[in-house]
Amino acid sequence: MKSSEEFHFCQGVPPASFADHLQLTNRLNDQQYGQLLEVVFGFLNKPEGTDEFDKKVASYTSQNGMKLHRVQEMIKTILIIAKEARRYKLSPGQLFGDLQKMKMNGERASKLCQIWRKGEVVQFATDQVAGKRLVSMEWKFGVTASNSEMRRVGNCFIQIKMILSKGLSTESLSFEMTLHQFYDFMHEMEKAKLELESTSAAVM
């Protein structure tokens, strides 16, 4: 990795250890890698207590007969990169490019970016709605008819249009989600509603 190369996720050059830790994922089989990403993004998108997270990491390590410190290195590095990619609002293409520069396997990097993107869509929609009143919401289902990746043909997606108000102004927000993302988004909205109702009840 050339010292002159700049990376989008850190706006500079990351430590050499980042590339070393990412390249460890190239040695995992598909099932092990998929489980690793579930642990990482499960924590990133729905933060839980440290003890609970440590248990999941230990369970993954034990099930796959790995060394704990190696697993921790992979998880820590992916978490940092994913969090910084969110902070700098990277596109999946920019994130993929950064991972490739650090010699991460192309298929592995692509899968990481896909899962990261799914969480970002839900986070984006949730952030946009926060602190605003929902005036109306429309959605319609669609099915992917063609795609450069055949495995995505026939996948369901949902196009959403929301009218939000804050003070005297209103705004329109449109975006597209997969069915899974839509369920996650509605879960977050329901959770926010319950928290608001609980707070209001406590004040009265």
C-alpha positions as MATLAB code, in Angstrom:
seq = 'MKSSEEFHFCQGVPPASFADHLQLTNRLNDQQYGQLLEVVFGFLNKPEGTDEFDKKVASYTSQNGMKLHRVQEMIKTILIIAKEARRYKLSPGQLFGDLQKMKMNGERASKLCQIWRKGEVVQFATDQVAGKRLVSMEWKFGVTASNSEMRRVGNCFIQIKMILSKGLSTESLSFEMTLHQFYDFMHEMEKAKLELESTSAAVM';
ca = [
       0.000    0.000    0.000;
       1.615    3.207   -1.176;
       1.915    5.926    1.457;
       0.764    8.529   -1.080;
      -2.613    6.830   -1.588;
      -5.532    8.523    0.120;
      -8.609    6.628    1.206;
     -12.141    7.986    1.242;
     -13.138    6.451    4.581;
     -10.355    8.169    6.552;
      -9.533   11.107    4.281;
      -5.915   10.038    4.378;
      -3.831    6.884    4.767;
      -4.985    4.222    7.266;
      -2.574    2.180    9.401;
      -0.978   -0.753    7.550;
      -2.641   -3.090   10.066;
      -6.041   -2.318    8.513;
      -5.008   -4.019    5.264;
      -3.527   -6.950    7.205;
      -6.745   -7.476    9.135;
      -8.978   -7.177    6.065;
      -6.843   -9.690    4.201;
      -7.515  -12.188    6.995;
     -11.129  -12.286    5.780;
      -9.902  -13.612    2.419;
      -8.963  -16.857    4.183;
     -12.482  -17.483    5.537;
     -14.939  -19.698    3.713;
     -18.223  -18.167    2.548;
     -20.188  -19.328    5.590;
     -17.609  -18.035    8.050;
     -17.438  -14.691    6.278;
     -21.209  -14.345    6.174;
     -21.446  -15.059    9.902;
     -18.677  -12.547   10.604;
     -20.570   -9.803    8.762;
     -23.746  -10.688   10.658;
     -21.911  -10.104   13.933;
     -20.347   -6.841   12.743;
     -23.375   -5.222   11.122;
     -25.797   -6.589   13.683;
     -23.886   -4.529   16.239;
     -23.381   -1.520   13.954;
     -27.027   -1.170   12.948;
     -28.563   -2.168   16.285;
     -26.022   -1.425   19.048;
     -26.256   -3.630   22.130;
     -24.445   -3.960   25.419;
     -20.725   -4.749   25.354;
     -21.232   -8.000   27.268;
     -23.809   -9.266   24.757;
     -21.591   -8.333   21.823;
     -18.557  -10.026   23.414;
     -20.624  -13.206   23.839;
     -21.483  -13.233   20.131;
     -17.850  -12.708   19.188;
     -16.749  -15.509   21.527;
     -19.479  -17.805   20.182;
     -18.443  -17.151   16.583;
     -14.795  -17.757   17.460;
     -15.531  -21.027   19.243;
     -17.863  -22.373   16.537;
     -15.260  -21.813   13.842;
     -12.196  -22.873   15.830;
     -10.405  -19.545   15.414;
      -8.096  -17.501   17.583;
     -10.009  -14.824   19.471;
      -7.508  -12.023   18.882;
      -7.625  -12.615   15.094;
     -11.412  -12.415   15.060;
     -11.333   -9.286   17.194;
      -8.869   -7.667   14.783;
     -11.106   -8.361   11.770;
     -14.247   -7.164   13.527;
     -12.655   -4.014   14.949;
     -11.239   -3.004   11.570;
     -14.493   -3.567    9.672;
     -16.442   -1.677   12.345;
     -14.107    1.318   12.156;
     -14.203    1.414    8.360;
     -17.994    1.064    8.241;
     -18.515    3.782   10.868;
     -16.148    6.184    9.114;
     -17.781    5.450    5.757;
     -21.089    6.470    7.344;
     -19.566    9.606    8.854;
     -18.123   10.749    5.540;
     -21.266    9.667    3.641;
     -19.394    7.484    1.171;
     -21.052    5.796   -1.763;
     -20.803    1.979   -1.993;
     -18.414    2.492   -4.923;
     -16.055    4.628   -2.858;
     -16.100    2.121   -0.007;
     -15.496   -0.754   -2.426;
     -12.529    1.103   -3.924;
     -10.989    1.599   -0.485;
     -11.383   -2.090    0.368;
      -9.801   -3.097   -2.935;
      -6.820   -0.829   -2.282;
      -6.256   -2.807    0.906;
      -6.248   -6.040   -1.135;
      -9.569   -7.379    0.123;
     -11.033  -10.080   -2.117;
     -13.402   -8.536   -4.697;
     -16.401  -10.735   -3.868;
     -15.860  -10.244   -0.140;
     -15.586   -6.474   -0.570;
     -18.741   -6.417   -2.712;
     -20.747   -8.346   -0.111;
     -19.550   -6.056    2.679;
     -20.593   -2.991    0.661;
     -24.030   -4.453   -0.077;
     -24.749   -5.139    3.595;
     -23.351   -1.743    4.609;
     -25.564   -0.027    2.031;
     -28.689   -1.770    3.336;
     -28.074   -0.398    6.814;
     -27.330    3.075    5.448;
     -30.657    3.314    3.608;
     -32.590    2.601    6.811;
     -30.383    4.976    8.816;
     -30.801    7.726    6.219;
     -34.581    7.421    6.210;
     -34.753    7.321   10.017;
     -32.530   10.399   10.337;
     -34.615   12.330    7.813;
     -37.852   11.649    9.698;
     -36.446   12.417   13.153;
     -37.905   15.565   14.705;
     -40.536   15.991   11.976;
     -44.234   15.241   11.721;
     -45.337   12.697    9.163;
     -48.146   14.261    7.087;
     -48.611   11.411    4.620;
     -46.848    8.329    3.360;
     -47.306    6.360    0.157;
     -45.554    3.234   -0.993;
     -45.762    0.795   -3.844;
     -44.225   -2.588   -4.461;
     -42.127   -3.513   -7.460;
     -40.168   -6.478   -8.726;
     -36.752   -6.295  -10.378;
     -37.227   -7.358  -13.999;
     -33.611   -7.132  -15.125;
     -30.236   -6.565  -13.539;
     -26.572   -7.100  -14.350;
     -26.577   -9.681  -11.547;
     -29.059  -12.467  -12.391;
     -29.540  -13.437   -8.728;
     -31.228  -10.075   -8.107;
     -33.850  -10.546  -10.820;
     -37.258  -11.116   -9.225;
     -36.328   -9.372   -5.967;
     -39.029   -7.219   -4.387;
     -38.448   -3.556   -3.652;
     -40.582   -0.753   -2.247;
     -40.700    2.840   -3.457;
     -41.670    5.222   -0.653;
     -42.802    8.833   -0.734;
     -43.259   10.761    2.514;
     -44.522   14.275    3.169;
     -42.954   15.688    6.348;
     -43.557   18.928    8.176;
     -41.456   20.890   10.619;
     -42.823   24.199   11.829;
     -44.520   25.974    8.932;
     -42.608   24.203    6.167;
     -43.159   20.843    4.482;
     -40.859   18.684    2.440;
     -41.151   15.621    0.232;
     -38.823   12.651    0.732;
     -38.612    9.779   -1.764;
     -36.427    6.676   -1.598;
     -36.342    2.988   -2.461;
     -35.855    0.042   -0.131;
     -35.729   -3.720   -0.254;
     -38.488   -5.542    1.596;
     -36.128   -6.321    4.482;
     -35.020   -2.686    4.727;
     -38.667   -1.578    4.762;
     -39.462   -3.880    7.692;
     -36.408   -2.589    9.585;
     -37.442    1.009    8.885;
     -41.016    0.450   10.083;
     -39.645   -1.234   13.205;
     -37.508    1.851   13.929;
     -40.514    4.129   13.374;
     -42.674    2.061   15.724;
     -39.927    2.095   18.358;
     -39.616    5.884   18.074;
     -43.390    6.234   18.396;
     -43.472    4.130   21.572;
     -40.570    6.102   23.079;
     -42.331    9.380   22.294;
     -45.587    8.167   23.811;
     -43.728    6.962   26.910;
     -41.988   10.328   27.308;
     -45.247   12.217   26.865;
     -46.988   10.047   29.462;
     -44.183   10.650   31.953;
     -44.446   14.429   31.535;
     -48.234   14.495   32.080;
];
